[in-house]
Amino acid sequence: MNQEKHFSDEFLNAFVDNQIAAEEKSRAYVEIGQDEALNRQVCELRKLHDLVQLAYREPPAPPARAASGTNSRQARLRFGVAASVLLTLGIFLGSQIRMPATAPSVTAVPVPAAATQQMAKAVPPAKPARTKPAAAADATDHVATLQPTAVVPAAEPAAVPAPVIARNEIPDNTATKVLIHLARDDIDQLSQALDDIESTLKHYRETRQNARVEVVVNGKGLELVRTDTSAFAGRIQRLQREYDNLTFAACQNTIERLAREQGIIVRLLPGVITIDSGMAEIMRRQNQGWTYLQV
Amino acid sequence: MDLLDFFLRSREAERALEQARARLYRVAYAWCHNAALADDLVQETLTKALRKSSQLRDPKARDAWLFTILANCYRDHFRKQRDMDDIDEIEISHETTPESETSSAEIVSMVRAAIARLPQGQRQVVTLVDLEGFSYVEVAQILDVPIGTIMSRLCRARNAMKDILLPAMQQNPMLNRAIRRIK
């Protein structure tokens, strides 16, 4: 009860929503970690946050809009005028300015050459069925599932969704199973999270514990595992090489949403697997007794 | 080339507005649970945004600016409908109640039903924070209310949802099957 006086409901909400200063947050982490009731409250608030996101991920489609309204007419007129002006301007500028014939296309999304080479190296040529049950084979197999997304040229719109993978589960005799959820793109937080993940894995290895760690990324957290946005690509690949009990899983719903809403064709880092839905994965894992940590 | 830059920027701004449509619609739907009304509100928001696009000085603030327009459109809509009602107290209807949803174990519908029960002011805050990830300061600007009010509304909203949803989820053995169906 004493702790509850320290942390009002408003403070706990601000803590969950990352609205308090870093120093205060780290102090609160320690105190909340030591108090089971507070810990439960924080977990419940995070669960509610996730449930709200889940509830409105796919709202019903709007009814077909009649094209005869004043607004749409105005919008069409504006668009027509703007297009005409741009066309005229383009013709004028085209006649005045000599553009270099080898100007690069701006529509293609380039994948860094190094990344493409790495991916090409990592992707085995053909793999009809998965036969290796060992955990060590997991990383290679995950790469294989990425093949459609990773190497299809950007110009093809059909390249967007990597098919949801069919994962053969490793025989589940592991004592410790931790799921870490990343849904934000804050560089400092992600860096801190990777530090924590690495130290956790190192601890398990040193203490010879049989553990599995799965990092689920969705929403803005997906940027961590995208070839074009990840600030930690090298580090993620190094971690995957060093720890075969570590998995990075990207939410397919987020990938599809990015393609649908922003036209972004997502390419994942080698070794990152896709899952049907980040939220569903979290629920499934919790149900299987995994420890859930949200960054 | 300044003129060309100007046109390119305008085109880019229009494209950004169009891309924001889905996000605006999602939040508008969460506020009113009516697809046709949500679509109208988004249309009105985008029309106003296009008309006033010169007022936007900082492109980084575009999201908060768009949602401010959406909140104003929504407020105006209810003002026209019910002059005497306080918008913060308006509750919307949902076809089912949270209690009846537990029997069919449809988690999405259950959460929506719980949100529909919240007073309008609380519903707006919780959806702006949870769906769009706005900071409390941004939500205070969007809804034009003090930040303390935002915090207390959020707190009350989550407490109410917790009371409805968490016991229902714990008691319902069918829930896990529902979760697996989500895609």
Coordinates of C-alpha atoms in Angstrom, one line a residue:
Chain A
M1 CA 0.0 0.0 0.0
N2 CA 2.9 2.3 0.7
Q3 CA 4.1 1.9 -2.9
E4 CA 0.7 2.7 -4.2
K5 CA 1.0 6.1 -2.5
H6 CA 4.2 6.7 -4.4
F7 CA 2.7 5.8 -7.7
S8 CA -0.7 7.2 -8.5
D9 CA -2.8 5.7 -11.2
E10 CA -2.0 8.7 -13.4
F11 CA 1.7 8.1 -12.9
L12 CA 1.4 4.4 -13.8
N13 CA -0.5 5.3 -17.0
A14 CA 2.2 7.9 -17.8
F15 CA 4.9 5.2 -17.1
V16 CA 3.2 2.7 -19.5
D17 CA 2.8 5.4 -22.2
N18 CA 6.4 6.5 -21.8
Q19 CA 5.4 10.0 -20.8
I20 CA 7.8 10.5 -18.0
A21 CA 11.5 11.5 -17.9
A22 CA 14.1 8.8 -18.4
E23 CA 15.6 9.2 -14.9
E24 CA 12.3 9.0 -13.2
K25 CA 11.4 6.1 -15.3
S26 CA 14.5 4.1 -14.4
R27 CA 13.8 4.8 -10.7
A28 CA 10.2 3.7 -11.1
Y29 CA 11.4 0.5 -12.9
V30 CA 13.3 -0.6 -9.8
E31 CA 10.4 0.1 -7.4
I32 CA 7.8 -1.5 -9.6
G33 CA 10.0 -4.5 -10.2
Q34 CA 10.1 -5.1 -6.5
D35 CA 6.4 -4.8 -5.9
E36 CA 4.2 -7.6 -7.2
A37 CA 1.0 -5.6 -7.1
L38 CA 2.4 -2.6 -9.0
N39 CA 4.0 -5.0 -11.5
R40 CA 0.6 -6.6 -12.1
Q41 CA -1.0 -3.1 -12.5
V42 CA 1.5 -2.1 -15.1
C43 CA 1.0 -5.4 -17.0
E44 CA -2.7 -4.9 -17.0
L45 CA -2.4 -1.4 -18.4
R46 CA -0.1 -2.6 -21.1
K47 CA -2.5 -5.3 -21.9
L48 CA -5.3 -2.8 -22.3
H49 CA -3.1 -0.7 -24.6
D50 CA -2.6 -3.7 -26.8
L51 CA -6.2 -4.7 -26.7
V52 CA -7.3 -1.2 -28.0
Q53 CA -4.8 -1.5 -30.8
L54 CA -6.1 -4.9 -31.6
A55 CA -9.7 -3.8 -31.6
Y56 CA -9.3 -1.2 -34.3
R57 CA -6.6 -2.7 -36.5
E58 CA -9.1 -3.4 -39.1
P59 CA -12.2 -1.2 -38.8
P60 CA -15.1 -1.9 -41.2
A61 CA -14.6 -0.5 -44.7
P62 CA -16.4 2.8 -45.2
P63 CA -19.5 2.7 -47.5
A64 CA -18.9 3.6 -51.1
R65 CA -18.9 7.3 -51.5
A66 CA -21.1 9.0 -54.2
A67 CA -18.9 11.0 -56.5
S68 CA -21.4 13.8 -57.0
G69 CA -20.8 15.9 -53.9
T70 CA -19.7 19.5 -53.9
N71 CA -16.6 18.6 -52.1
S72 CA -15.5 15.9 -54.4
R73 CA -16.2 18.1 -57.4
Q74 CA -14.1 20.8 -55.9
A75 CA -11.4 18.3 -55.2
R76 CA -11.5 17.0 -58.7
L77 CA -11.3 20.6 -60.0
R78 CA -8.4 21.4 -57.8
F79 CA -6.6 18.2 -58.9
G80 CA -7.3 19.0 -62.6
V81 CA -6.0 22.6 -62.3
A82 CA -2.9 21.4 -60.4
A83 CA -2.2 18.7 -63.0
S84 CA -2.6 21.1 -65.9
V85 CA -0.2 23.6 -64.3
L86 CA 2.3 20.9 -63.5
L87 CA 2.0 19.5 -67.1
T88 CA 2.5 23.0 -68.6
L89 CA 5.4 23.6 -66.3
G90 CA 6.9 20.3 -67.1
I91 CA 6.7 20.9 -70.8
F92 CA 8.2 24.3 -70.4
L93 CA 11.0 23.1 -68.2
G94 CA 11.6 20.1 -70.4
S95 CA 12.2 22.4 -73.4
Q96 CA 14.5 24.7 -71.4
I97 CA 16.6 22.2 -69.4
R98 CA 18.5 19.3 -70.7
M99 CA 18.1 16.5 -68.2
P100 CA 20.9 13.8 -68.0
A101 CA 19.7 10.8 -69.9
T102 CA 20.9 8.4 -67.1
A103 CA 18.9 10.0 -64.3
P104 CA 18.1 7.4 -61.8
S105 CA 14.5 6.3 -61.3
V106 CA 13.0 7.7 -58.1
T107 CA 10.3 5.1 -57.8
A108 CA 12.5 2.2 -57.0
V109 CA 13.4 1.5 -53.4
P110 CA 17.1 0.6 -53.4
V111 CA 18.4 -2.1 -51.2
P112 CA 21.9 -1.4 -50.0
A113 CA 24.3 -3.4 -52.1
A114 CA 26.0 -4.9 -49.1
A115 CA 22.7 -6.0 -47.7
T116 CA 21.6 -7.6 -51.0
Q117 CA 24.9 -9.5 -51.1
Q118 CA 24.4 -10.7 -47.6
M119 CA 20.9 -11.8 -48.3
A120 CA 21.9 -13.5 -51.5
K121 CA 24.6 -15.4 -49.6
A122 CA 22.2 -16.2 -46.7
V123 CA 19.4 -17.5 -48.9
P124 CA 19.8 -21.2 -49.9
P125 CA 18.9 -21.9 -53.5
A126 CA 16.0 -24.2 -52.9
K127 CA 14.6 -25.9 -49.8
P128 CA 11.5 -28.1 -50.4
A129 CA 10.8 -29.1 -46.8
R130 CA 12.1 -28.5 -43.4
T131 CA 13.7 -31.6 -42.0
K132 CA 16.2 -30.4 -39.4
P133 CA 14.6 -30.4 -36.0
A134 CA 17.6 -28.9 -34.2
A135 CA 17.5 -25.3 -32.9
A136 CA 20.7 -24.5 -34.6
A137 CA 19.0 -24.9 -38.0
D138 CA 16.3 -22.4 -37.0
A139 CA 18.1 -19.3 -38.2
T140 CA 18.9 -20.7 -41.6
D141 CA 15.3 -21.8 -42.1
H142 CA 14.0 -18.4 -41.1
V143 CA 16.1 -16.9 -43.8
A144 CA 14.6 -19.3 -46.3
T145 CA 11.2 -18.1 -45.5
L146 CA 12.3 -14.6 -46.3
Q147 CA 13.3 -15.4 -49.8
P148 CA 10.1 -13.9 -51.5
T149 CA 10.4 -10.6 -49.7
A150 CA 14.1 -10.1 -49.7
V151 CA 15.1 -10.6 -53.2
V152 CA 12.1 -9.7 -55.4
P153 CA 12.8 -6.4 -57.2
A154 CA 11.2 -3.3 -55.7
A155 CA 9.4 -2.3 -58.8
E156 CA 7.0 -5.3 -58.6
P157 CA 4.0 -4.4 -56.4
A158 CA 3.4 -8.1 -55.8
A159 CA 6.6 -8.2 -53.7
V160 CA 4.9 -6.8 -50.6
P161 CA 3.7 -9.6 -48.4
A162 CA 6.1 -12.4 -47.4
P163 CA 3.8 -15.4 -46.9
V164 CA 3.2 -16.1 -43.3
I165 CA 5.7 -18.7 -42.3
A166 CA 4.9 -22.2 -41.2
R167 CA 7.2 -22.6 -38.3
N168 CA 8.0 -26.0 -36.9
E169 CA 8.3 -25.5 -33.3
I170 CA 11.4 -26.6 -31.5
P171 CA 10.6 -29.3 -29.0
D172 CA 9.5 -27.3 -26.1
N173 CA 11.7 -28.5 -23.3
T174 CA 13.1 -25.1 -22.5
A175 CA 12.9 -23.9 -19.0
T176 CA 13.0 -20.2 -19.7
K177 CA 11.0 -18.6 -22.5
V178 CA 11.0 -14.8 -22.8
L179 CA 9.0 -12.8 -25.4
I180 CA 10.2 -9.2 -25.8
H181 CA 7.8 -6.9 -27.6
L182 CA 9.1 -3.8 -29.4
A183 CA 6.4 -1.5 -30.8
R184 CA 8.2 1.9 -30.8
D185 CA 11.0 3.4 -32.9
D186 CA 12.8 5.4 -30.3
I187 CA 16.6 4.8 -31.0
D188 CA 17.6 5.1 -27.4
Q189 CA 15.0 2.6 -26.3
L190 CA 15.8 0.2 -29.0
S191 CA 19.5 0.4 -28.2
Q192 CA 18.7 -0.2 -24.5
A193 CA 16.5 -3.1 -25.5
L194 CA 19.2 -4.7 -27.5
D195 CA 21.7 -4.2 -24.7
D196 CA 19.2 -5.9 -22.3
I197 CA 18.6 -8.8 -24.8
E198 CA 22.3 -9.4 -25.3
S199 CA 23.0 -9.3 -21.5
T200 CA 20.1 -11.7 -20.9
L201 CA 21.3 -14.2 -23.5
K202 CA 24.8 -13.9 -22.2
H203 CA 23.5 -14.6 -18.7
Y204 CA 21.6 -17.7 -19.8
R205 CA 24.6 -19.0 -21.7
E206 CA 27.0 -18.5 -18.7
T207 CA 24.6 -20.1 -16.3
R208 CA 24.0 -22.9 -18.8
Q209 CA 20.2 -22.4 -18.8
N210 CA 18.2 -23.7 -21.6
A211 CA 16.4 -20.6 -22.7
R212 CA 14.6 -19.1 -25.7
V213 CA 14.2 -15.4 -26.4
E214 CA 11.8 -14.2 -29.1
V215 CA 11.7 -10.5 -30.1
V216 CA 8.3 -9.6 -31.6
V217 CA 8.3 -6.3 -33.5
N218 CA 5.2 -4.6 -34.8
G219 CA 3.9 -1.0 -35.4
K220 CA 6.8 1.4 -35.4
G221 CA 9.0 -1.2 -33.9
L222 CA 9.2 -2.8 -37.3
E223 CA 11.8 -0.2 -38.3
L224 CA 14.3 -2.1 -36.2
V225 CA 14.3 -5.0 -38.7
R226 CA 13.8 -3.2 -42.0
T227 CA 16.8 -3.1 -44.3
D228 CA 16.1 0.5 -45.1
T229 CA 15.5 1.9 -41.7
S230 CA 17.3 -0.3 -39.1
A231 CA 20.0 1.5 -37.2
F232 CA 21.1 -1.8 -35.7
A233 CA 21.3 -4.1 -38.7
G234 CA 24.8 -5.3 -38.1
R235 CA 24.2 -5.8 -34.4
I236 CA 21.0 -7.8 -35.0
Q237 CA 22.9 -10.1 -37.4
R238 CA 25.7 -10.5 -35.0
L239 CA 23.3 -11.4 -32.2
Q240 CA 21.6 -14.0 -34.4
R241 CA 24.9 -15.5 -35.3
E242 CA 26.1 -15.7 -31.7
Y243 CA 22.8 -17.0 -30.2
D244 CA 20.8 -19.6 -32.0
N245 CA 18.1 -19.4 -29.3
L246 CA 17.3 -15.8 -30.3
T247 CA 14.5 -15.1 -32.8
F248 CA 13.4 -11.8 -34.3
A249 CA 9.8 -12.0 -35.5
A250 CA 8.1 -9.3 -37.6
C251 CA 4.3 -8.7 -37.7
Q252 CA 2.9 -9.5 -41.2
N253 CA -0.1 -7.2 -40.5
T254 CA 2.2 -4.3 -40.0
I255 CA 4.1 -5.1 -43.2
E256 CA 0.8 -5.2 -45.1
R257 CA -0.4 -2.1 -43.6
L258 CA 2.7 -0.2 -44.5
A259 CA 2.3 -1.4 -48.1
R260 CA -1.4 -0.5 -48.1
E261 CA -1.3 2.9 -46.4
Q262 CA 2.2 4.2 -47.3
G263 CA 3.2 2.2 -50.3
I264 CA 6.3 1.0 -48.5
I265 CA 7.6 -2.4 -49.7
V266 CA 9.2 -3.8 -46.6
R267 CA 12.4 -5.8 -46.8
L268 CA 13.4 -7.5 -43.6
L269 CA 17.0 -8.2 -42.4
P270 CA 18.3 -11.7 -43.1
G271 CA 17.1 -14.1 -40.4
V272 CA 14.1 -12.2 -39.4
I273 CA 10.9 -14.3 -39.6
T274 CA 7.4 -13.2 -40.1
I275 CA 4.4 -14.0 -38.0
D276 CA 0.7 -13.6 -38.9
S277 CA 0.1 -11.0 -36.2
G278 CA 2.3 -9.6 -33.5
M279 CA -0.6 -9.3 -31.1
A280 CA -1.8 -12.8 -31.7
E281 CA 1.7 -14.1 -31.2
I282 CA 2.0 -12.3 -27.9
M283 CA -1.3 -13.8 -26.7
R284 CA -0.3 -17.3 -27.9
R285 CA 3.1 -17.1 -26.2
Q286 CA 1.6 -15.9 -23.0
N287 CA -0.8 -18.7 -23.1
Q288 CA 2.1 -21.1 -23.6
G289 CA 3.7 -19.8 -20.4
W290 CA 6.2 -17.4 -21.9
T291 CA 7.3 -14.3 -19.9
Y292 CA 6.1 -11.2 -21.7
L293 CA 8.2 -8.0 -21.5
Q294 CA 7.3 -4.9 -23.4
V295 CA 9.9 -2.3 -24.2
Chain B
M1 CA 13.6 26.2 -59.6
D2 CA 11.9 27.7 -56.6
L3 CA 8.6 27.4 -58.4
L4 CA 9.1 23.8 -59.2
D5 CA 10.1 23.1 -55.5
F6 CA 6.9 24.8 -54.5
F7 CA 4.7 22.6 -56.7
L8 CA 6.6 19.5 -55.6
R9 CA 6.1 20.4 -52.0
S10 CA 2.4 21.0 -52.5
R11 CA 2.1 17.6 -54.3
E12 CA 4.0 15.9 -51.5
A13 CA 1.7 17.6 -48.9
E14 CA -1.4 16.3 -50.8
R15 CA 0.1 12.8 -50.9
A16 CA 0.8 12.9 -47.2
L17 CA -2.8 13.9 -46.5
E18 CA -4.1 11.1 -48.6
Q19 CA -1.9 8.6 -46.8
A20 CA -3.3 9.9 -43.5
R21 CA -6.8 9.0 -44.6
A22 CA -6.7 5.4 -43.2
R23 CA -5.4 6.5 -39.9
L24 CA -7.9 9.3 -39.6
Y25 CA -10.7 6.9 -40.5
R26 CA -9.6 4.4 -37.9
V27 CA -9.7 6.9 -35.1
A28 CA -12.9 8.5 -36.3
Y29 CA -14.5 5.0 -36.4
A30 CA -13.2 4.4 -32.9
W31 CA -14.9 7.6 -31.8
C32 CA -18.3 7.0 -33.3
H33 CA -18.5 3.3 -34.3
N34 CA -20.3 4.3 -37.4
A35 CA -18.5 3.7 -40.7
A36 CA -20.5 6.2 -42.8
L37 CA -20.2 9.0 -40.2
A38 CA -16.5 8.2 -39.8
D39 CA -16.0 8.4 -43.6
D40 CA -17.8 11.7 -43.8
L41 CA -15.8 13.2 -40.9
V42 CA -12.5 12.1 -42.6
Q43 CA -13.7 13.5 -45.9
E44 CA -14.5 16.8 -44.2
T45 CA -11.2 16.8 -42.4
L46 CA -9.2 16.3 -45.5
T47 CA -11.1 18.9 -47.4
K48 CA -10.5 21.5 -44.7
A49 CA -6.8 20.4 -44.4
L50 CA -6.3 20.9 -48.2
R51 CA -8.0 24.3 -47.9
K52 CA -5.9 25.4 -45.0
S53 CA -2.7 23.6 -45.9
S54 CA -0.8 26.9 -46.1
Q55 CA -1.4 27.3 -42.3
L56 CA 0.8 24.3 -41.6
R57 CA 4.2 25.7 -41.0
D58 CA 6.0 22.6 -39.6
P59 CA 5.4 19.4 -41.6
K60 CA 6.5 17.4 -38.5
A61 CA 3.4 18.7 -36.8
R62 CA 1.1 17.5 -39.6
D63 CA -0.3 14.5 -37.8
A64 CA -1.4 16.5 -34.7
W65 CA -2.7 19.2 -37.0
L66 CA -4.9 16.8 -38.9
F67 CA -6.3 15.1 -35.8
T68 CA -7.1 18.6 -34.4
I69 CA -9.1 19.3 -37.5
L70 CA -10.8 15.9 -37.1
A71 CA -11.6 16.6 -33.5
N72 CA -13.1 19.9 -34.4
C73 CA -15.2 18.3 -37.2
Y74 CA -16.4 15.7 -34.7
R75 CA -17.3 18.4 -32.2
D76 CA -19.1 20.4 -34.8
H77 CA -21.1 17.4 -35.9
F78 CA -22.4 16.8 -32.4
R79 CA -23.0 20.5 -31.8
K80 CA -25.3 20.4 -34.8
Q81 CA -27.0 17.3 -33.6
R82 CA -27.5 18.1 -30.0
D83 CA -27.0 21.7 -29.0
M84 CA -27.7 21.1 -25.3
D85 CA -25.5 18.0 -24.7
D86 CA -22.0 18.0 -23.3
I87 CA -19.9 16.2 -25.8
D88 CA -17.7 14.8 -23.1
E89 CA -20.6 12.9 -21.7
I90 CA -22.0 11.4 -24.9
E91 CA -22.0 7.7 -25.1
I92 CA -22.3 5.8 -28.3
S93 CA -24.2 2.7 -29.0
H94 CA -22.7 -0.7 -29.8
E95 CA -24.7 -3.6 -31.1
T96 CA -23.7 -5.8 -28.2
T97 CA -22.7 -5.3 -24.6
P98 CA -19.3 -6.5 -23.2
E99 CA -21.1 -9.1 -21.0
S100 CA -22.9 -10.7 -24.0
E101 CA -19.7 -10.7 -26.0
T102 CA -17.9 -12.9 -23.5
S103 CA -20.2 -15.7 -24.5
S104 CA -19.2 -15.6 -28.1
A105 CA -15.6 -14.8 -27.2
E106 CA -15.1 -12.2 -29.9
I107 CA -12.3 -10.2 -28.4
V108 CA -12.3 -7.4 -30.9
S109 CA -16.0 -6.8 -30.6
M110 CA -15.7 -7.1 -26.8
V111 CA -13.1 -4.4 -26.6
R112 CA -15.0 -2.2 -29.0
A113 CA -18.1 -2.6 -26.9
A114 CA -16.2 -1.6 -23.8
I115 CA -14.9 1.5 -25.5
A116 CA -18.3 2.4 -26.7
R117 CA -19.4 2.5 -23.1
L118 CA -16.9 5.2 -22.2
P119 CA -17.9 8.8 -22.2
Q120 CA -16.9 10.6 -25.4
G121 CA -14.1 12.6 -23.8
Q122 CA -12.4 9.5 -22.4
R123 CA -12.9 7.6 -25.6
Q124 CA -11.1 10.2 -27.6
V125 CA -8.2 10.3 -25.2
V126 CA -7.7 6.6 -25.0
T127 CA -7.9 6.1 -28.8
L128 CA -5.5 9.0 -29.6
V129 CA -3.0 7.7 -27.1
D130 CA -3.3 3.9 -27.8
L131 CA -4.0 3.9 -31.6
E132 CA -1.9 6.9 -32.7
G133 CA 0.7 7.0 -30.0
F134 CA 0.3 10.7 -29.4
S135 CA 2.0 12.2 -26.4
Y136 CA -0.2 13.6 -23.6
V137 CA 0.9 17.1 -24.6
E138 CA -0.2 16.5 -28.2
V139 CA -3.6 15.0 -27.2
A140 CA -4.1 18.1 -25.0
Q141 CA -3.5 20.3 -28.0
I142 CA -5.7 18.2 -30.3
L143 CA -8.7 18.2 -28.0
D144 CA -8.0 21.7 -26.6
V145 CA -8.2 20.7 -23.0
P146 CA -5.6 20.9 -20.2
I147 CA -3.0 18.1 -19.9
G148 CA -4.2 17.3 -16.4
T149 CA -7.7 16.6 -17.8
I150 CA -6.1 14.3 -20.4
M151 CA -4.3 12.3 -17.7
S152 CA -7.4 11.9 -15.5
R153 CA -9.6 11.0 -18.4
L154 CA -7.1 8.4 -19.6
C155 CA -6.9 7.0 -16.1
R156 CA -10.6 6.8 -15.6
A157 CA -11.1 5.2 -19.1
R158 CA -8.5 2.5 -18.5
N159 CA -9.9 1.8 -15.0
A160 CA -13.3 1.4 -16.5
M161 CA -12.1 -0.9 -19.3
K162 CA -10.0 -2.9 -16.9
D163 CA -13.1 -3.5 -14.7
I164 CA -15.0 -4.7 -17.8
L165 CA -12.5 -6.5 -19.9
L166 CA -10.0 -8.2 -17.6
P167 CA -12.4 -10.3 -15.5
A168 CA -14.3 -11.3 -18.7
M169 CA -11.1 -12.4 -20.3
Q170 CA -10.0 -14.5 -17.3
Q171 CA -13.4 -16.2 -16.9
N172 CA -13.9 -17.0 -20.6
P173 CA -12.3 -20.3 -21.6
M174 CA -13.2 -19.7 -25.2
L175 CA -11.1 -16.7 -25.5
N176 CA -7.9 -18.4 -26.6
R177 CA -9.7 -19.8 -29.6
A178 CA -10.9 -16.3 -30.5
I179 CA -7.4 -15.0 -30.3
R180 CA -6.1 -17.6 -32.7
R181 CA -8.7 -16.6 -35.2
I182 CA -7.5 -13.1 -35.3
K183 CA -5.5 -12.2 -38.4

